[in-house]
Coordinates of C-alpha atoms and ligand atoms in Angstrom, one line a residue:
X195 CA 63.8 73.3 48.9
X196 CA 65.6 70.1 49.1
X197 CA 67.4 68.8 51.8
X198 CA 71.1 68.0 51.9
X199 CA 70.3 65.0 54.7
X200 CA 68.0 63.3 52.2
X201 CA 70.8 64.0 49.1
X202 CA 73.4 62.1 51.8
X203 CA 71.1 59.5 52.3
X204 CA 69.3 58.2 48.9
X205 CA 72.5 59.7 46.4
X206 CA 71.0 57.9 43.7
X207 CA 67.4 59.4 43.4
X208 CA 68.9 62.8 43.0
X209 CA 72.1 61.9 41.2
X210 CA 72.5 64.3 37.5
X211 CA 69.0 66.3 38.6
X212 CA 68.1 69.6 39.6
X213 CA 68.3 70.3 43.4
X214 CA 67.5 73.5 45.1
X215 CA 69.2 74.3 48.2
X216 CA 69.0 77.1 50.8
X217 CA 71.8 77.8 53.5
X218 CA 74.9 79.4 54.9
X219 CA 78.6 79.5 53.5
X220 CA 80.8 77.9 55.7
X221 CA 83.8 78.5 53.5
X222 CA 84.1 79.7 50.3
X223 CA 87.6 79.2 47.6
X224 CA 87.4 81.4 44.5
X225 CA 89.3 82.4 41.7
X226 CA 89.0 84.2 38.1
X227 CA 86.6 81.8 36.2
X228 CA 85.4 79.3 39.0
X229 CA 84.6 79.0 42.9
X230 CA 84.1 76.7 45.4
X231 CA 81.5 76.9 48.6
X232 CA 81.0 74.6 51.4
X233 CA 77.2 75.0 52.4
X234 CA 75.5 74.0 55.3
X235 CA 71.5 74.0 54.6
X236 CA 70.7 73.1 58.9
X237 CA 69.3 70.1 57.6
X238 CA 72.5 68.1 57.8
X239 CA 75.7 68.0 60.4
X240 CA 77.7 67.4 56.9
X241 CA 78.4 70.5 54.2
X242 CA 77.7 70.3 50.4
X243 CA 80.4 71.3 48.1
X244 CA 78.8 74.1 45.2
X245 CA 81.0 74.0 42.0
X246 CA 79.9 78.2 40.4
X247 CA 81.5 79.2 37.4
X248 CA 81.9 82.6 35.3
X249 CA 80.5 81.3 32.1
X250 CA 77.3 80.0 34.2
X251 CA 76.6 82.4 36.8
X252 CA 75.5 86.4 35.9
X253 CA 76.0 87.5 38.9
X254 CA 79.4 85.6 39.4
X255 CA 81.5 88.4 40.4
X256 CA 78.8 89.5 43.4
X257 CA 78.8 86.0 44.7
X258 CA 82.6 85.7 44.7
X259 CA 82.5 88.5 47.2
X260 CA 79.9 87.5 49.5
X261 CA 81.1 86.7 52.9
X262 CA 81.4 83.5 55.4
X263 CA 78.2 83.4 56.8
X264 CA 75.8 84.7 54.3
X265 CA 72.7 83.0 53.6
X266 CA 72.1 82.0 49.9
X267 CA 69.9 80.0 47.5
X268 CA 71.3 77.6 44.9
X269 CA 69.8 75.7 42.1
X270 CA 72.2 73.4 40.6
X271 CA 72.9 69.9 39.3
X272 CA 74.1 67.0 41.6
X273 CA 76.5 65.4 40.4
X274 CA 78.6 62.6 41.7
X275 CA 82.1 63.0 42.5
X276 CA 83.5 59.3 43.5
X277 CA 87.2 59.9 43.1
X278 CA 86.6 63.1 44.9
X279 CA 86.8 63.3 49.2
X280 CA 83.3 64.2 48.7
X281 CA 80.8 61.7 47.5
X282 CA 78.6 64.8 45.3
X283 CA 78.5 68.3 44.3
X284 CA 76.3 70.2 42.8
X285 CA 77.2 72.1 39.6
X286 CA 75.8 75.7 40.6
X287 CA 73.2 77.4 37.7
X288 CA 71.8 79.8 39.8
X289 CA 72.7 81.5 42.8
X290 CA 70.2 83.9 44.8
X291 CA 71.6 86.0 47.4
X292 CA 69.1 86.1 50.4
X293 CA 71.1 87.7 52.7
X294 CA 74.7 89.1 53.0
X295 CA 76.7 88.6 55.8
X296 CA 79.5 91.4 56.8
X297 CA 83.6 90.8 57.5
X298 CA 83.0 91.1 61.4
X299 CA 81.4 87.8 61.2
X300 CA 82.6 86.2 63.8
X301 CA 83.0 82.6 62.8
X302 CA 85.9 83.0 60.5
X303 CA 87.5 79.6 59.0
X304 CA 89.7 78.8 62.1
X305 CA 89.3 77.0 65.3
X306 CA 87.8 79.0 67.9
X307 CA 88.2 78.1 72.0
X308 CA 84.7 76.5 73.7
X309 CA 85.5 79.7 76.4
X310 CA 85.1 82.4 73.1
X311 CA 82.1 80.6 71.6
X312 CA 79.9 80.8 74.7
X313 CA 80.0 84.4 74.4
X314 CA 79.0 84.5 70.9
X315 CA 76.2 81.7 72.2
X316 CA 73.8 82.9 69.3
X317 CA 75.7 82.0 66.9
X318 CA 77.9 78.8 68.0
X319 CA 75.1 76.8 66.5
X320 CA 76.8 77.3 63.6
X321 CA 79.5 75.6 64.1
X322 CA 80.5 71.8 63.7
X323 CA 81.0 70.8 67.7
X324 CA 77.7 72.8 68.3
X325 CA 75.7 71.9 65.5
X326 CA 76.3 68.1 66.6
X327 CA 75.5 68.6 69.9
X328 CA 72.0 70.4 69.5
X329 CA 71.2 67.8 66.8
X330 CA 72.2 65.5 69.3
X331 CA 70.0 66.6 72.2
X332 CA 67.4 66.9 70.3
X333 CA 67.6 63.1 69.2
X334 CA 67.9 61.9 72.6
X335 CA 64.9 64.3 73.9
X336 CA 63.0 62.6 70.9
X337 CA 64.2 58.9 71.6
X338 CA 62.9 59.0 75.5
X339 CA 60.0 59.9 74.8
X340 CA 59.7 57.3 72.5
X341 CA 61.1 54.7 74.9
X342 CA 58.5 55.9 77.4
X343 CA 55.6 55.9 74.9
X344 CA 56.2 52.7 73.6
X345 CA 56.0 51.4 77.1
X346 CA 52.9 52.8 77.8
X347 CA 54.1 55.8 80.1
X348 CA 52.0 59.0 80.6
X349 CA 54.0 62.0 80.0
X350 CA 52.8 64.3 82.9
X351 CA 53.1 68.0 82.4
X352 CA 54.1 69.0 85.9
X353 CA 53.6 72.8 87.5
X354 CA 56.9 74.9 87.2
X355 CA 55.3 77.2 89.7
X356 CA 55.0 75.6 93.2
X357 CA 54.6 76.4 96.4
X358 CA 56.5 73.3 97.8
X359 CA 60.4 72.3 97.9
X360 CA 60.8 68.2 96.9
X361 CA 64.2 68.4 97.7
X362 CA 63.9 70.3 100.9
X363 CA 67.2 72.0 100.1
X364 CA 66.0 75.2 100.3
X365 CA 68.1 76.2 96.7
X366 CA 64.1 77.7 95.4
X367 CA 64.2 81.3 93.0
X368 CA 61.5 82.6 94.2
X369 CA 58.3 83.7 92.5
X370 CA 56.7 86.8 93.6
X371 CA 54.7 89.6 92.0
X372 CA 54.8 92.0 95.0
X373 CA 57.0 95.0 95.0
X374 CA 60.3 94.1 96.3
X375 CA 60.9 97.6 97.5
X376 CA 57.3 98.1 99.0
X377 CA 56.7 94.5 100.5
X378 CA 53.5 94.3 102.4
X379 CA 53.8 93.5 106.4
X380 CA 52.3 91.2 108.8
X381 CA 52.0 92.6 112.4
X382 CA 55.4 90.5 113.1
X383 CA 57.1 92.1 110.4
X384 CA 57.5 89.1 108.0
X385 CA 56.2 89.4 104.6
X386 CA 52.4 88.8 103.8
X387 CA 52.4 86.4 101.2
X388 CA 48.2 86.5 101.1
X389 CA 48.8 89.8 99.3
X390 CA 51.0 88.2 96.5
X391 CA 49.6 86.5 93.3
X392 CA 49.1 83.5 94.4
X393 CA 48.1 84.3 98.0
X394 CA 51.7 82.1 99.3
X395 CA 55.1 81.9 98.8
X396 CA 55.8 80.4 95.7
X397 CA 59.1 79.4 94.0
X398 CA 60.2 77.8 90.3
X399 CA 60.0 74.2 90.8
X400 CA 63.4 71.5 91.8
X401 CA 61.9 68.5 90.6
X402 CA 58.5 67.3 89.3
X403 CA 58.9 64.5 91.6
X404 CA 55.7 64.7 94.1
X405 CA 53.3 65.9 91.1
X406 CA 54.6 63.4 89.1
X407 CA 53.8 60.7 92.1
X408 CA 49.8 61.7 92.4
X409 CA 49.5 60.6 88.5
X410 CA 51.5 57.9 89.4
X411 CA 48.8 57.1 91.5
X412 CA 45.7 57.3 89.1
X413 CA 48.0 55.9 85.7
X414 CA 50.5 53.3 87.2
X415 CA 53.6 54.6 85.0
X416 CA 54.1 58.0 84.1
X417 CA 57.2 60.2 82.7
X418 CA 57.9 64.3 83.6
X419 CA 60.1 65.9 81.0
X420 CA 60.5 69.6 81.8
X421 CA 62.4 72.5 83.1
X422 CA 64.0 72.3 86.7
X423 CA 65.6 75.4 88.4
X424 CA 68.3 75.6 91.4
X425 CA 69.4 78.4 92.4
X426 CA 72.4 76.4 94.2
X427 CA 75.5 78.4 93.8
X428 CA 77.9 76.1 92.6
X429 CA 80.2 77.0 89.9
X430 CA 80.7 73.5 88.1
X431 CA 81.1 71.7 85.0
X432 CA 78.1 69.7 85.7
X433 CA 75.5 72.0 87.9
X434 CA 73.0 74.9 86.0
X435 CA 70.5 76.8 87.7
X436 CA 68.0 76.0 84.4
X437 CA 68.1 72.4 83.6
X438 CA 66.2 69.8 82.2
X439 CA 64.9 66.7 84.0
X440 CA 63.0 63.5 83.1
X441 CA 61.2 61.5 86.1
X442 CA 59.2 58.5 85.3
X443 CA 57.6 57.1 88.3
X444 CA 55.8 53.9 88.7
X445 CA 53.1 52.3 90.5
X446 CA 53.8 49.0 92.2
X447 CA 57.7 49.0 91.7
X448 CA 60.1 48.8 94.5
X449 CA 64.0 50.2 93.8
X450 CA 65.0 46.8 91.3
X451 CA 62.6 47.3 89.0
X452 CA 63.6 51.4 89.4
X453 CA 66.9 50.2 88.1
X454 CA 66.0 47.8 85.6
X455 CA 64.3 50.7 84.1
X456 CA 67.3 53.3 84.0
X457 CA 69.6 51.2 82.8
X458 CA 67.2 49.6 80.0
X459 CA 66.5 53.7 78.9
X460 CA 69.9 54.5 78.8
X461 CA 70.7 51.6 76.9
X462 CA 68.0 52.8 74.7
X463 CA 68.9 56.0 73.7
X464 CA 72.9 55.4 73.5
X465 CA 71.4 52.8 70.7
X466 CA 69.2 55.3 69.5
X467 CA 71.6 57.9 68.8
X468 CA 74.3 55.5 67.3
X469 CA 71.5 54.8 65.1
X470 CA 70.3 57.9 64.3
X471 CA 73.3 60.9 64.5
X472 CA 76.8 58.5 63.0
X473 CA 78.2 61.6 61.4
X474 CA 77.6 63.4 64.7
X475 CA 79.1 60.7 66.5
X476 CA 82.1 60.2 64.6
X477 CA 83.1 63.9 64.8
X478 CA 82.7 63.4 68.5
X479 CA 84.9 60.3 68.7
X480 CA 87.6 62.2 66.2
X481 CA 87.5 65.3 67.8
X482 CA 85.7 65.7 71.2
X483 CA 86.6 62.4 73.0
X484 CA 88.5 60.0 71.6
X485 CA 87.2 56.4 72.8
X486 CA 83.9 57.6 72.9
X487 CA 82.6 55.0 70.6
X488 CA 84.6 52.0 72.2
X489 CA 82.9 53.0 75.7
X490 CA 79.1 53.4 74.5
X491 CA 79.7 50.3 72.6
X492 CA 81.1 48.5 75.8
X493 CA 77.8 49.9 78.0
X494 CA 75.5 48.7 75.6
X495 CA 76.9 45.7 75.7
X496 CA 77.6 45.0 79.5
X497 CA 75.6 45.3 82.7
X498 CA 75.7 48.3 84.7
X499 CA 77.3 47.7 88.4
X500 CA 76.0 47.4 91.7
X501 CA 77.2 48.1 94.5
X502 CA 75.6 49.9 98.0
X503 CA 76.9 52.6 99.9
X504 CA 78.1 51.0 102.7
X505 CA 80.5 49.2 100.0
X506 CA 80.9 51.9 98.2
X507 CA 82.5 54.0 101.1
X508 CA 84.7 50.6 102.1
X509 CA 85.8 50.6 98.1
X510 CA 87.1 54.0 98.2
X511 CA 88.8 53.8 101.6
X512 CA 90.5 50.0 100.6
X513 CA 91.6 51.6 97.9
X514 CA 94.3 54.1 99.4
X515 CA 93.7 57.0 97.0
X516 CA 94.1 60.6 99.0
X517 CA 90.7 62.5 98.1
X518 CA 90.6 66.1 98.7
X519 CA 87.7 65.2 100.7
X520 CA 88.4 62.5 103.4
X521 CA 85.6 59.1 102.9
X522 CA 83.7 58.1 105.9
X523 CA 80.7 56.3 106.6
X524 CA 77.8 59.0 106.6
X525 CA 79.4 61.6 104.4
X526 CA 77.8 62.7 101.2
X527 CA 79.7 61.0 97.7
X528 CA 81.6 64.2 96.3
X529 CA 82.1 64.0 92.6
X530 CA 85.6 62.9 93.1
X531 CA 84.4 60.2 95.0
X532 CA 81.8 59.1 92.4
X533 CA 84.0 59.6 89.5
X534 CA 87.0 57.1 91.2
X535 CA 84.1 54.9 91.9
X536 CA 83.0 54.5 88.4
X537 CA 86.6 55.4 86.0
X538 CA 88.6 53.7 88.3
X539 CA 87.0 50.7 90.6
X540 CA 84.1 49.9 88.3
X541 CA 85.1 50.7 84.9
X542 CA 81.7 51.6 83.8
X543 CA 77.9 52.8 85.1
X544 CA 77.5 51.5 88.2
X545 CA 74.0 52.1 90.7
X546 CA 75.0 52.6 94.7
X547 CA 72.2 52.2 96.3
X548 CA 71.2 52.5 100.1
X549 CA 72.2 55.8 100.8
X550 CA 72.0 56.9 104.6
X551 CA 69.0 58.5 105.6
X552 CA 70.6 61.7 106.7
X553 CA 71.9 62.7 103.2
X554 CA 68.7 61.9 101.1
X555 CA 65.5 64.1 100.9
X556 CA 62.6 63.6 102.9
X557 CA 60.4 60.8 100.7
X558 CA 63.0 58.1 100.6
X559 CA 61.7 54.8 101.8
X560 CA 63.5 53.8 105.1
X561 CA 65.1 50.7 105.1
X562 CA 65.0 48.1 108.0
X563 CA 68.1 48.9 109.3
X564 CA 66.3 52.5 110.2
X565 CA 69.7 53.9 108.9
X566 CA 69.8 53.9 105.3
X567 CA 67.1 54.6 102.3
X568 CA 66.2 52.9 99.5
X569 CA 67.9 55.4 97.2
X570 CA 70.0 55.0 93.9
X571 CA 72.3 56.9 92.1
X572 CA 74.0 55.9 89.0
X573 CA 77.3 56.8 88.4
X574 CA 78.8 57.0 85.0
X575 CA 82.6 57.5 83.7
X576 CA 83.4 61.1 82.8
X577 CA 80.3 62.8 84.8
X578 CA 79.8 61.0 87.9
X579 CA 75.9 61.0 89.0
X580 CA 73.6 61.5 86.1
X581 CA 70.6 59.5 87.6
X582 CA 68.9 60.1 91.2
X583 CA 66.2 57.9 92.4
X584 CA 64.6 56.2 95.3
X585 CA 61.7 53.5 96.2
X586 CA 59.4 56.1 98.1
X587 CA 58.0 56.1 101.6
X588 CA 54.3 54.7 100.8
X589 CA 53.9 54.4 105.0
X590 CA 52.0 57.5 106.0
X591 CA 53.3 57.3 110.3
X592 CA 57.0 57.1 108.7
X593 CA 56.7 60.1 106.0
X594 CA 55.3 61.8 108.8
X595 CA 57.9 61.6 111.3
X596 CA 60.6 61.8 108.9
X597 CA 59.2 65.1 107.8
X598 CA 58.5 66.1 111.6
X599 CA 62.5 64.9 112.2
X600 CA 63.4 67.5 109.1
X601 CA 61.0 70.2 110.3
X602 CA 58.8 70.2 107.2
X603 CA 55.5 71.6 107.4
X604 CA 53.6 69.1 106.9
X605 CA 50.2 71.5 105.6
X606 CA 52.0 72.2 103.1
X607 CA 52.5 68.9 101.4
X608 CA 48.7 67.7 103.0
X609 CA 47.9 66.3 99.4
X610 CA 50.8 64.8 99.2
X611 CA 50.4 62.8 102.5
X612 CA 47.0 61.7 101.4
X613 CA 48.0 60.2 98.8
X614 CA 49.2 57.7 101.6
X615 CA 45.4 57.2 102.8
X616 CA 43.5 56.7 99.5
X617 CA 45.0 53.5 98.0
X618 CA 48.9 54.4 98.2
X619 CA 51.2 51.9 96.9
X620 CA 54.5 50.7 96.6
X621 CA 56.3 53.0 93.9
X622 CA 59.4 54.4 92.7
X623 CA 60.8 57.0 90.2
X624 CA 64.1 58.6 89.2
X625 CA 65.4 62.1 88.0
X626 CA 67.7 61.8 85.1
X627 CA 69.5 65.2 84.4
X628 CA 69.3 65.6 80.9
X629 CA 72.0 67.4 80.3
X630 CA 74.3 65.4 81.8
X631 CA 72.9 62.7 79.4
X632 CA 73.6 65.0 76.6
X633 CA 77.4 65.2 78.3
X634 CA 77.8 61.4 78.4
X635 CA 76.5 60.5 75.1
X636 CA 78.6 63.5 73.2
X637 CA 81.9 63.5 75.6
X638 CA 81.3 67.1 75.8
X639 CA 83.1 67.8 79.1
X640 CA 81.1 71.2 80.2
X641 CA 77.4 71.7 80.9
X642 CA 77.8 75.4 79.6
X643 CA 78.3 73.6 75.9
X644 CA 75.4 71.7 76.0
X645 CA 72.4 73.7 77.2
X646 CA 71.8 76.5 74.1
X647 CA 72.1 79.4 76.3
X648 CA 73.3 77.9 80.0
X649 CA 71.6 79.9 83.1
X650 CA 74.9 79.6 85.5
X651 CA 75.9 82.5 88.2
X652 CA 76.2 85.8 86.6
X653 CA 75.1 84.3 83.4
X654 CA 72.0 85.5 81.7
X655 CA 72.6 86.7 78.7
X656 CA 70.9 85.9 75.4
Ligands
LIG723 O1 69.4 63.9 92.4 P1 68.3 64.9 92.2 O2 68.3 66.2 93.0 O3 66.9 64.2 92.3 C1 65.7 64.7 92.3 O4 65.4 65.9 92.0 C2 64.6 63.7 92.4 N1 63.3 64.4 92.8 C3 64.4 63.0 91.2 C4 63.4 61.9 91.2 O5 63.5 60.9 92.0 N2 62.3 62.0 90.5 O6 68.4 65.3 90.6 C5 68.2 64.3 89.6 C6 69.3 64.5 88.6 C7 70.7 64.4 89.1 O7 71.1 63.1 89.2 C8 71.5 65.2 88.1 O8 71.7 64.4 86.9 C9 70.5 66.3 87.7 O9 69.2 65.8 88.0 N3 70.8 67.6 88.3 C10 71.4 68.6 87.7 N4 71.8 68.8 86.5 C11 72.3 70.0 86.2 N5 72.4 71.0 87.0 C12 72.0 70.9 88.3 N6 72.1 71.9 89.2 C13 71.5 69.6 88.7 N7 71.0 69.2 89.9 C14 70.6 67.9 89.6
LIG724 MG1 71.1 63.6 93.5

C-alpha cells in the first residue's frame, strides 16, 4: 500500500501513476454515474479525495452504498487537481471492499461534543481533533527521547511495582495478591503482608524519582519515561490516576542547571512538533485554540521567568485579585494561583522556585534559611504546573531528620539513604507530566482528551 503522507509530501513522484490506498470513508457524495469519497488511510491527519465512476467501477452500485466508516481498498490514478481546494485525487479503477460498516456508526458527518466522544473513546480516534492529538503525543513522546539521547541520557526503566511512596502523600493503589475477603492476621490484627506475593506491602508506583536517582548515581544523566499512578481523588481537568511522567536526573547539577534543562527540552519539542505535525497544528490553531501558534512561537523565542515563592506569594497579594483561596506565605500555590501567576503577571512559563519546606516531599534539598527547599515548578499559561523538580538532599544527617520530622520509616528507603554513604553527589531531576505537555502543545483544555482511554474516578472503561 501506499501512503497518503508520502503522496502529500513528494506530489510529484506519484503524480499520473498508480497508487494503492487502504482506509476508512470519512464522507462519501454520490450520484447516478459518479461519486465522491473523502478517505483517511491513518497514515495522514489530512483525507484524500477518490473520484469512482459507473463506466469504471463493476461493483459501482455496492460501493455507492457502503457506509461512513467502512474500511476499503482503492487502486486508482493520482492526479493533480490545482484549481481544485484539494491539491490531488485519485481517479478510482478499482475498489475492494474489506469491510462494511453499518448505519449506527456513530461518527456521522456532523460535529460531535468532546463530553459524547469520550464515551465512544474507541472510536474518537477517528476523528479530526483526536486523530491530531494522538499523532501529536506520539511525536512529542518520540522527540524527548530524542532530545535525551542526543544528550547522552540513559533512559532508565523504573519498577511500576514498589514498596515505597516518593511523594509521601500516601495517594498509592495498592498491589496485593491476598484475598481481600480472607486477609491473613498478625497477632495484633493488622494484616500480614509476609503472606502476600511479595512478602510487603506494595503499591503502583508515584514517581520514578528515587530509582531514577541510584542510576543517576552510577551514569551521571539519566531519563524515566513511564506510567505513574495516583489514586488522589480529584476531579480536574488536569489530574488522572494513570499518567505518564518523564524524570531525567542528573549527577553533579544543582537546581540552575535543573532549569536550564527544562526549559531547553520544552523548547525542544514545541520546535519539534512545529516541525514535524503543521497540518496538526494548524487545525489546532483554527479550531482548538486560537492563538496557539502566536504563543509557542513567542516561548520559543523568549526566556522563561523566574521568580521564588516568597515573590511569588507577594505578586499575587500586590496584585489585589480576590482568589477563592486566600494567598499567604506558607500555603500551597492552588491552580488559580499559578495560572494568574503565569496568564496574567508573567505572560508566559515562568519557574518559582524555593518552595517552603512544609509543602514539598521529603528529598528536597534544604536551603540555608532552614525554611524553604530548593524546589521548582514551572508554570505555563493555560495549565498552570506542568513541571515539578528539586535539587535533592545529598546530606545523609539532613535526609534523615527530615524524614524522622515526617515520620518516614526510614528501613524502608535504607538503599536509598546509602546512596548518601557511597559517593553521593550533588544532583537534581524533574517530573514533567506528560500529558499536561500534550495539553500545552495542542490547546486541548481537558486531560480526559488527551490520554487514549483516561483512568479518572469512576472511569474505567475500555
Ligand atoms: O510534582 P510531582 O508530584 O513531582 C514528582 O512526582 C517528582 N518525583 C518528580 C521528580 O522530581 N522526578 O509530579 C510531576 C508532574 C507534575 O508537575 C504534573 O505535571 C504531573 O507530574 N502530575 C500529574 N499529571 C496528571 N495527573 C496527575 N494526577 C498528576 N500528578 C502530577
Ligand atoms: Mg508538583
Amino acid at each position: 500500500l501506499n501512503t497518503v503522507k508520502s503522496i502529500y509530501r513528494s506530489t510529484a513522484d506519484y503524480a499520473n501513476k498508480e497508487v494503492t490506498l487502504g482506509g476508512w470513508i470519512r464522507t462519501m457524495r454520490v450520484s447516478k454515474n459518479f461519486g465522491f469519497i473523502e478517505l483517511n488511510d491513518g497514515s495522514f491527519f489530512k483525507n484524500i479525495q477518490i473520484v469512482f465512476e459507473a463506466d469504471t467501477l463493476s461493483n459501482y452500485a455496492e460501493i455507492t452504498k457502503l457506509g461512513v466508516g467502512a474500511a476499503i481498498i482503492v487502486k486508482g490514478l493520482l492526479v493533480e487537481t490545482p484549481e481544485a481546494k484539494q491539491p490531488f485525487e485519485v481517479k478510482a479503477q478499482e475498489i475492494a471492499i474489506e469491510g462494511t460498516s453499518t448505519p449506527d456508526y456513530p461518527l456521522q458527518k456532523k460535529r460531535h461534543s468532546v463530553e459524547f466522544l469520550r464515551q465512544i473513546a474507541y472510536l474518537r480516534p477517528r476523528t479530526n481533533m483526536f486523530s491530531a492529538t494522538f499523532r501529536v503525543r506520539s511525536l512529542i513522546a518520540y522527540a524527548i527521547h530524542q532530545f535525551f539521547q542526543d544528550k547522552g541520557f540513559v533512559y532508565a526503566h523504573t519498577p511500576i511495582i514498589t514498596g515505597s511512596d516518593c511523594e509521601g502523600a500516601g495517594e498509592m493503589f495498592r498491589v496485593t495478591t491476598l484475598d481481600l475477603n480472607n486477609l491473613p492476621k498478625k497477632e495484633d490484627g493488622t494484616v500480614d503482608f509476609s503472606k502476600d506475593f511479595f512478602g510487603k506491602e506494595t503499591n503502583l508506583t508515584v514517581s520514578g524519582q528515587l530509582s531514577a536517582e541510584t542510576f543517576a548515581m552510577a551514569f551521571r544523566n539519566v531519563y524515566t519515561f513511564g506510567p505513574t499512578f495516583r489514586a488522589e481523588n480529584s476531579n480536574t481537568a488536569r489530574h488522572a490516576a494513570e499518567f505518564w511522567m518523564i524524570e531525567p536526573e542528573m549527577a553533579f547539577a544543582d537546581l540552575e542547571d535543573n532549569m536550564e534543562v527544562a526549559e531547553e527540552m520544552l523548547k525542544y519539542i514545541i520546535q519539534y512538533v512545529l516541525d514535524n505535525a503543521p497540518e496538526e497544528m494548524e487545525f489546532f490553531n483554527s479550531f482548538v485554540d486560537k492563538g496557539l501558534l502566536d504563543r509557542l512561537h513567542n516561548i520559543l523565542n523568549n526566556d522563561f521567568g523566574r521568580v521564588t515563592y516568597t515573590e511569588a506569594v507577594d505578586l499575587l497579594i500586590k496584585s489585589g485579585k480576590k482568589f477563592e483561596y486566600p494567598v499567604s506565605w506558607g500555603i500551597d500555590l492552588q491552580t488559580e494561583h499559578e495560572r494568574y501567576l503565569t496568564e496574567e503577571i508573567f505572560k508566559k512559563p515562568v519557574f518559582v522556585t524555593d518552595y517552603p519546606k512544609d509543602i514539598k516531599a521529603f528529598y528536597m534539598r534544604m536551603n540555608d534559611d532552614n525554611k524553604t527547599v530548593a524546589a521548582m515548578d514551572l508554570l505555563v499559561p493555560g495549565v498552570g504546573e506542568i513541571i515539578g523538580g528539586s535539587q535533592r538532599e545529598e546530606r545523609l544527617e539532613l535526609l534523615e531528620k527530615r524524614m524522622d520530622e515526617l515520620g518516614l520509616k526510614k528501613e524502608d528507603y535504607w538503599w536509598y539513604l546509602d546512596l548518601r554513604k557511597y559517593g553521593g553527589t550533588r544532583h537534581s531531576g524533574y517530573g514533567l507530566g506528560f500529558e499536561r505537555a500534550v495539553m500545552y502543545l495542542t490547546g486541548m483544555s481537558n486531560i480526559r482528551d488527551v490520554l487514549p482511554y483516561p483512568r479518572t474516578v469512576k472511569n474505567a472503561e475500555f
